[in-house]
Amino acid sequence: RAKYVVGTAKELMAKPGGGAKWLALLRDRELLEVIEGLCTLPGVGPKVAACIALFSLDKNQAIPVDTHVWKVATQYMLPELAGKSLTPKLSIVVADAFVAKFGEYAGWAQNVLFIGQLPAKKLVATEVTSETAKPTKRKRATKMVEIQA
């Protein structure tokens, strides 16, 4: 993955005005144009482009579709697609379904639904002692750790 980071950094610096200016200009573009532009960067596909658009470029309707979002979509919104494999065309269908249901903040809605689907065993709580803080895996039912300054 490091080669993609280096390649992307080089590509961004080569953009007219530099990468920061090019990325800032994407904020004023339509979502499809933003995703297409980001996908020209090394290692950036539609899902990563949608993540960048949603979390960094104010494109609140961007839907980063992966297998987890696919699971949410087929379970709650598009049950007729359950059992099918996720394809680029079906990614667009999923994104459109989220936008139809949740409107201009569909990207954030899918993010909340995605987080809600994470298994409890993946949640990590931080155990804080007077000397160190170390991550430990906890179940949801355990008590919350009080953090003292």
PDB file of C-alpha atoms in Angstrom:
ATOM      1  CA  ARG A   1       0.000   0.000   0.000  1.00  0.00           C
ATOM      2  CA  ALA A   2       2.915   2.337   0.554  1.00  0.00           C
ATOM      3  CA  LYS A   3       3.538   2.456  -3.185  1.00  0.00           C
ATOM      4  CA  TYR A   4       0.009   3.822  -3.643  1.00  0.00           C
ATOM      5  CA  VAL A   5       0.580   6.493  -1.006  1.00  0.00           C
ATOM      6  CA  VAL A   6       3.791   7.600  -2.697  1.00  0.00           C
ATOM      7  CA  GLY A   7       2.195   7.447  -6.141  1.00  0.00           C
ATOM      8  CA  THR A   8      -0.856   9.388  -4.990  1.00  0.00           C
ATOM      9  CA  ALA A   9       1.308  12.042  -3.331  1.00  0.00           C
ATOM     10  CA  LYS A  10       3.293  12.468  -6.557  1.00  0.00           C
ATOM     11  CA  GLU A  11       0.123  12.665  -8.650  1.00  0.00           C
ATOM     12  CA  LEU A  12      -1.414  15.234  -6.309  1.00  0.00           C
ATOM     13  CA  MET A  13       1.687  17.417  -6.328  1.00  0.00           C
ATOM     14  CA  ALA A  14       1.673  17.323 -10.147  1.00  0.00           C
ATOM     15  CA  LYS A  15      -1.885  18.707 -10.305  1.00  0.00           C
ATOM     16  CA  PRO A  16      -2.165  22.358 -11.414  1.00  0.00           C
ATOM     17  CA  GLY A  17      -1.769  24.458  -8.276  1.00  0.00           C
ATOM     18  CA  GLY A  18      -0.794  21.410  -6.234  1.00  0.00           C
ATOM     19  CA  GLY A  19      -2.779  18.678  -4.554  1.00  0.00           C
ATOM     20  CA  ALA A  20      -4.358  20.794  -1.828  1.00  0.00           C
ATOM     21  CA  LYS A  21      -5.843  23.198  -4.374  1.00  0.00           C
ATOM     22  CA  TRP A  22      -7.074  20.365  -6.622  1.00  0.00           C
ATOM     23  CA  LEU A  23      -8.727  18.577  -3.703  1.00  0.00           C
ATOM     24  CA  ALA A  24     -10.299  21.819  -2.456  1.00  0.00           C
ATOM     25  CA  LEU A  25     -11.765  22.440  -5.919  1.00  0.00           C
ATOM     26  CA  LEU A  26     -13.463  19.036  -5.797  1.00  0.00           C
ATOM     27  CA  ARG A  27     -15.723  20.337  -3.004  1.00  0.00           C
ATOM     28  CA  ASP A  28     -17.538  22.460  -5.591  1.00  0.00           C
ATOM     29  CA  ARG A  29     -18.063  19.602  -8.068  1.00  0.00           C
ATOM     30  CA  GLU A  30     -20.882  17.095  -8.370  1.00  0.00           C
ATOM     31  CA  LEU A  31     -20.390  13.776  -6.568  1.00  0.00           C
ATOM     32  CA  LEU A  32     -19.923  11.719  -9.738  1.00  0.00           C
ATOM     33  CA  GLU A  33     -17.223  14.084 -10.988  1.00  0.00           C
ATOM     34  CA  VAL A  34     -15.508  13.985  -7.580  1.00  0.00           C
ATOM     35  CA  ILE A  35     -15.440  10.182  -7.522  1.00  0.00           C
ATOM     36  CA  GLU A  36     -14.229   9.993 -11.122  1.00  0.00           C
ATOM     37  CA  GLY A  37     -11.458  12.498 -10.367  1.00  0.00           C
ATOM     38  CA  LEU A  38     -10.338  10.707  -7.228  1.00  0.00           C
ATOM     39  CA  CYS A  39     -10.326   7.365  -9.068  1.00  0.00           C
ATOM     40  CA  THR A  40      -7.590   8.722 -11.347  1.00  0.00           C
ATOM     41  CA  LEU A  41      -5.210   8.558  -8.373  1.00  0.00           C
ATOM     42  CA  PRO A  42      -3.120   5.390  -7.874  1.00  0.00           C
ATOM     43  CA  GLY A  43      -4.812   2.850  -5.618  1.00  0.00           C
ATOM     44  CA  VAL A  44      -8.070   4.791  -5.369  1.00  0.00           C
ATOM     45  CA  GLY A  45     -11.177   2.918  -6.447  1.00  0.00           C
ATOM     46  CA  PRO A  46     -14.853   3.815  -6.107  1.00  0.00           C
ATOM     47  CA  LYS A  47     -15.127   2.822  -2.432  1.00  0.00           C
ATOM     48  CA  VAL A  48     -12.063   4.794  -1.303  1.00  0.00           C
ATOM     49  CA  ALA A  49     -13.134   7.716  -3.494  1.00  0.00           C
ATOM     50  CA  ALA A  50     -16.569   7.703  -1.846  1.00  0.00           C
ATOM     51  CA  CYS A  51     -14.920   7.605   1.601  1.00  0.00           C
ATOM     52  CA  ILE A  52     -12.776  10.623   0.728  1.00  0.00           C
ATOM     53  CA  ALA A  53     -15.784  12.422  -0.735  1.00  0.00           C
ATOM     54  CA  LEU A  54     -17.913  11.739   2.356  1.00  0.00           C
ATOM     55  CA  PHE A  55     -15.390  12.281   5.120  1.00  0.00           C
ATOM     56  CA  SER A  56     -13.183  14.992   3.587  1.00  0.00           C
ATOM     57  CA  LEU A  57     -14.977  16.771   0.755  1.00  0.00           C
ATOM     58  CA  ASP A  58     -18.422  17.457   2.238  1.00  0.00           C
ATOM     59  CA  LYS A  59     -20.240  15.073  -0.103  1.00  0.00           C
ATOM     60  CA  ASN A  60     -22.784  13.910   2.483  1.00  0.00           C
ATOM     61  CA  GLN A  61     -24.615  11.722  -0.020  1.00  0.00           C
ATOM     62  CA  ALA A  62     -21.524   9.658  -0.945  1.00  0.00           C
ATOM     63  CA  ILE A  63     -21.969   5.966  -0.137  1.00  0.00           C
ATOM     64  CA  PRO A  64     -18.769   3.900   0.249  1.00  0.00           C
ATOM     65  CA  VAL A  65     -20.157   0.486  -0.701  1.00  0.00           C
ATOM     66  CA  ASP A  66     -18.267  -2.573   0.485  1.00  0.00           C
ATOM     67  CA  THR A  67     -19.337  -6.010   1.681  1.00  0.00           C
ATOM     68  CA  HIS A  68     -20.443  -4.619   5.067  1.00  0.00           C
ATOM     69  CA  VAL A  69     -22.638  -1.915   3.531  1.00  0.00           C
ATOM     70  CA  TRP A  70     -23.890  -4.510   1.042  1.00  0.00           C
ATOM     71  CA  LYS A  71     -24.983  -6.671   3.985  1.00  0.00           C
ATOM     72  CA  VAL A  72     -26.870  -3.760   5.572  1.00  0.00           C
ATOM     73  CA  ALA A  73     -28.492  -2.889   2.246  1.00  0.00           C
ATOM     74  CA  THR A  74     -29.650  -6.418   1.453  1.00  0.00           C
ATOM     75  CA  GLN A  75     -30.870  -6.968   5.000  1.00  0.00           C
ATOM     76  CA  TYR A  76     -32.892  -3.764   5.390  1.00  0.00           C
ATOM     77  CA  MET A  77     -33.403  -2.035   2.056  1.00  0.00           C
ATOM     78  CA  LEU A  78     -32.936  -4.373  -0.897  1.00  0.00           C
ATOM     79  CA  PRO A  79     -33.801  -7.886   0.302  1.00  0.00           C
ATOM     80  CA  GLU A  80     -34.429  -8.969  -3.281  1.00  0.00           C
ATOM     81  CA  LEU A  81     -30.652  -8.731  -3.849  1.00  0.00           C
ATOM     82  CA  ALA A  82     -29.746 -11.030  -0.950  1.00  0.00           C
ATOM     83  CA  GLY A  83     -27.662 -13.970  -2.116  1.00  0.00           C
ATOM     84  CA  LYS A  84     -26.232 -12.070  -5.083  1.00  0.00           C
ATOM     85  CA  SER A  85     -22.622 -10.959  -5.337  1.00  0.00           C
ATOM     86  CA  LEU A  86     -21.687  -7.310  -5.058  1.00  0.00           C
ATOM     87  CA  THR A  87     -20.729  -5.887  -8.452  1.00  0.00           C
ATOM     88  CA  PRO A  88     -19.912  -2.333  -9.567  1.00  0.00           C
ATOM     89  CA  LYS A  89     -23.444  -2.011 -11.028  1.00  0.00           C
ATOM     90  CA  LEU A  90     -25.044  -3.227  -7.803  1.00  0.00           C
ATOM     91  CA  SER A  91     -22.858  -0.795  -5.827  1.00  0.00           C
ATOM     92  CA  ILE A  92     -24.589   2.000  -7.727  1.00  0.00           C
ATOM     93  CA  VAL A  93     -27.990   0.438  -6.984  1.00  0.00           C
ATOM     94  CA  VAL A  94     -27.107   0.332  -3.261  1.00  0.00           C
ATOM     95  CA  ALA A  95     -25.878   3.930  -3.255  1.00  0.00           C
ATOM     96  CA  ASP A  96     -29.028   5.079  -5.046  1.00  0.00           C
ATOM     97  CA  ALA A  97     -31.214   3.193  -2.547  1.00  0.00           C
ATOM     98  CA  PHE A  98     -29.499   4.909   0.398  1.00  0.00           C
ATOM     99  CA  VAL A  99     -29.893   8.336  -1.215  1.00  0.00           C
ATOM    100  CA  ALA A 100     -33.567   7.638  -2.022  1.00  0.00           C
ATOM    101  CA  LYS A 101     -34.245   6.626   1.578  1.00  0.00           C
ATOM    102  CA  PHE A 102     -32.058   9.073   3.524  1.00  0.00           C
ATOM    103  CA  GLY A 103     -31.657  12.050   1.192  1.00  0.00           C
ATOM    104  CA  GLU A 104     -28.693  14.401   1.171  1.00  0.00           C
ATOM    105  CA  TYR A 105     -27.174  12.908   4.350  1.00  0.00           C
ATOM    106  CA  ALA A 106     -27.357   9.326   3.084  1.00  0.00           C
ATOM    107  CA  GLY A 107     -23.600   8.832   3.486  1.00  0.00           C
ATOM    108  CA  TRP A 108     -23.779   9.538   7.190  1.00  0.00           C
ATOM    109  CA  ALA A 109     -26.887   7.361   7.560  1.00  0.00           C
ATOM    110  CA  GLN A 110     -25.088   4.408   5.986  1.00  0.00           C
ATOM    111  CA  ASN A 111     -22.127   5.067   8.283  1.00  0.00           C
ATOM    112  CA  VAL A 112     -24.347   4.825  11.375  1.00  0.00           C
ATOM    113  CA  LEU A 113     -25.988   1.645  10.063  1.00  0.00           C
ATOM    114  CA  PHE A 114     -22.574   0.202   9.221  1.00  0.00           C
ATOM    115  CA  ILE A 115     -21.218   0.890  12.719  1.00  0.00           C
ATOM    116  CA  GLY A 116     -24.362  -0.610  14.220  1.00  0.00           C
ATOM    117  CA  GLN A 117     -23.597  -3.866  12.387  1.00  0.00           C
ATOM    118  CA  LEU A 118     -20.107  -4.261  13.850  1.00  0.00           C
ATOM    119  CA  PRO A 119     -19.888  -7.320  16.086  1.00  0.00           C
ATOM    120  CA  ALA A 120     -19.559  -6.538  19.780  1.00  0.00           C
ATOM    121  CA  LYS A 121     -16.342  -8.554  19.954  1.00  0.00           C
ATOM    122  CA  LYS A 122     -14.662  -5.979  17.726  1.00  0.00           C
ATOM    123  CA  LEU A 123     -15.373  -3.116  20.081  1.00  0.00           C
ATOM    124  CA  VAL A 124     -12.279  -2.081  21.953  1.00  0.00           C
ATOM    125  CA  ALA A 125     -12.355  -0.353  25.309  1.00  0.00           C
ATOM    126  CA  THR A 126      -9.342   1.328  26.809  1.00  0.00           C
ATOM    127  CA  GLU A 127      -8.342   0.263  30.257  1.00  0.00           C
ATOM    128  CA  VAL A 128      -6.695   3.169  32.015  1.00  0.00           C
ATOM    129  CA  THR A 129      -4.473   2.795  35.031  1.00  0.00           C
ATOM    130  CA  SER A 130      -2.425   5.410  36.797  1.00  0.00           C
ATOM    131  CA  GLU A 131       0.653   4.388  34.784  1.00  0.00           C
ATOM    132  CA  THR A 132      -0.437   3.174  31.335  1.00  0.00           C
ATOM    133  CA  ALA A 133      -3.324   2.853  28.944  1.00  0.00           C
ATOM    134  CA  LYS A 134      -3.643  -0.360  27.004  1.00  0.00           C
ATOM    135  CA  PRO A 135      -6.409  -1.512  24.671  1.00  0.00           C
ATOM    136  CA  THR A 136      -8.312  -4.579  25.773  1.00  0.00           C
ATOM    137  CA  LYS A 137     -11.174  -6.343  24.039  1.00  0.00           C
ATOM    138  CA  ARG A 138     -14.424  -6.131  25.963  1.00  0.00           C
ATOM    139  CA  LYS A 139     -17.986  -7.268  25.399  1.00  0.00           C
ATOM    140  CA  ARG A 140     -20.701  -4.595  25.231  1.00  0.00           C
ATOM    141  CA  ALA A 141     -22.262  -5.744  28.468  1.00  0.00           C
ATOM    142  CA  THR A 142     -19.187  -4.893  30.534  1.00  0.00           C
ATOM    143  CA  LYS A 143     -19.137  -1.710  32.551  1.00  0.00           C
ATOM    144  CA  MET A 144     -17.693   1.423  31.044  1.00  0.00           C
ATOM    145  CA  VAL A 145     -14.241   2.473  32.206  1.00  0.00           C
ATOM    146  CA  GLU A 146     -14.113   5.870  33.875  1.00  0.00           C
ATOM    147  CA  ILE A 147     -11.238   7.944  32.628  1.00  0.00           C
ATOM    148  CA  GLN A 148      -9.588  10.093  35.244  1.00  0.00           C
ATOM    149  CA  ALA A 149      -7.392  13.034  34.367  1.00  0.00           C
TER     150      ALA A 149
END
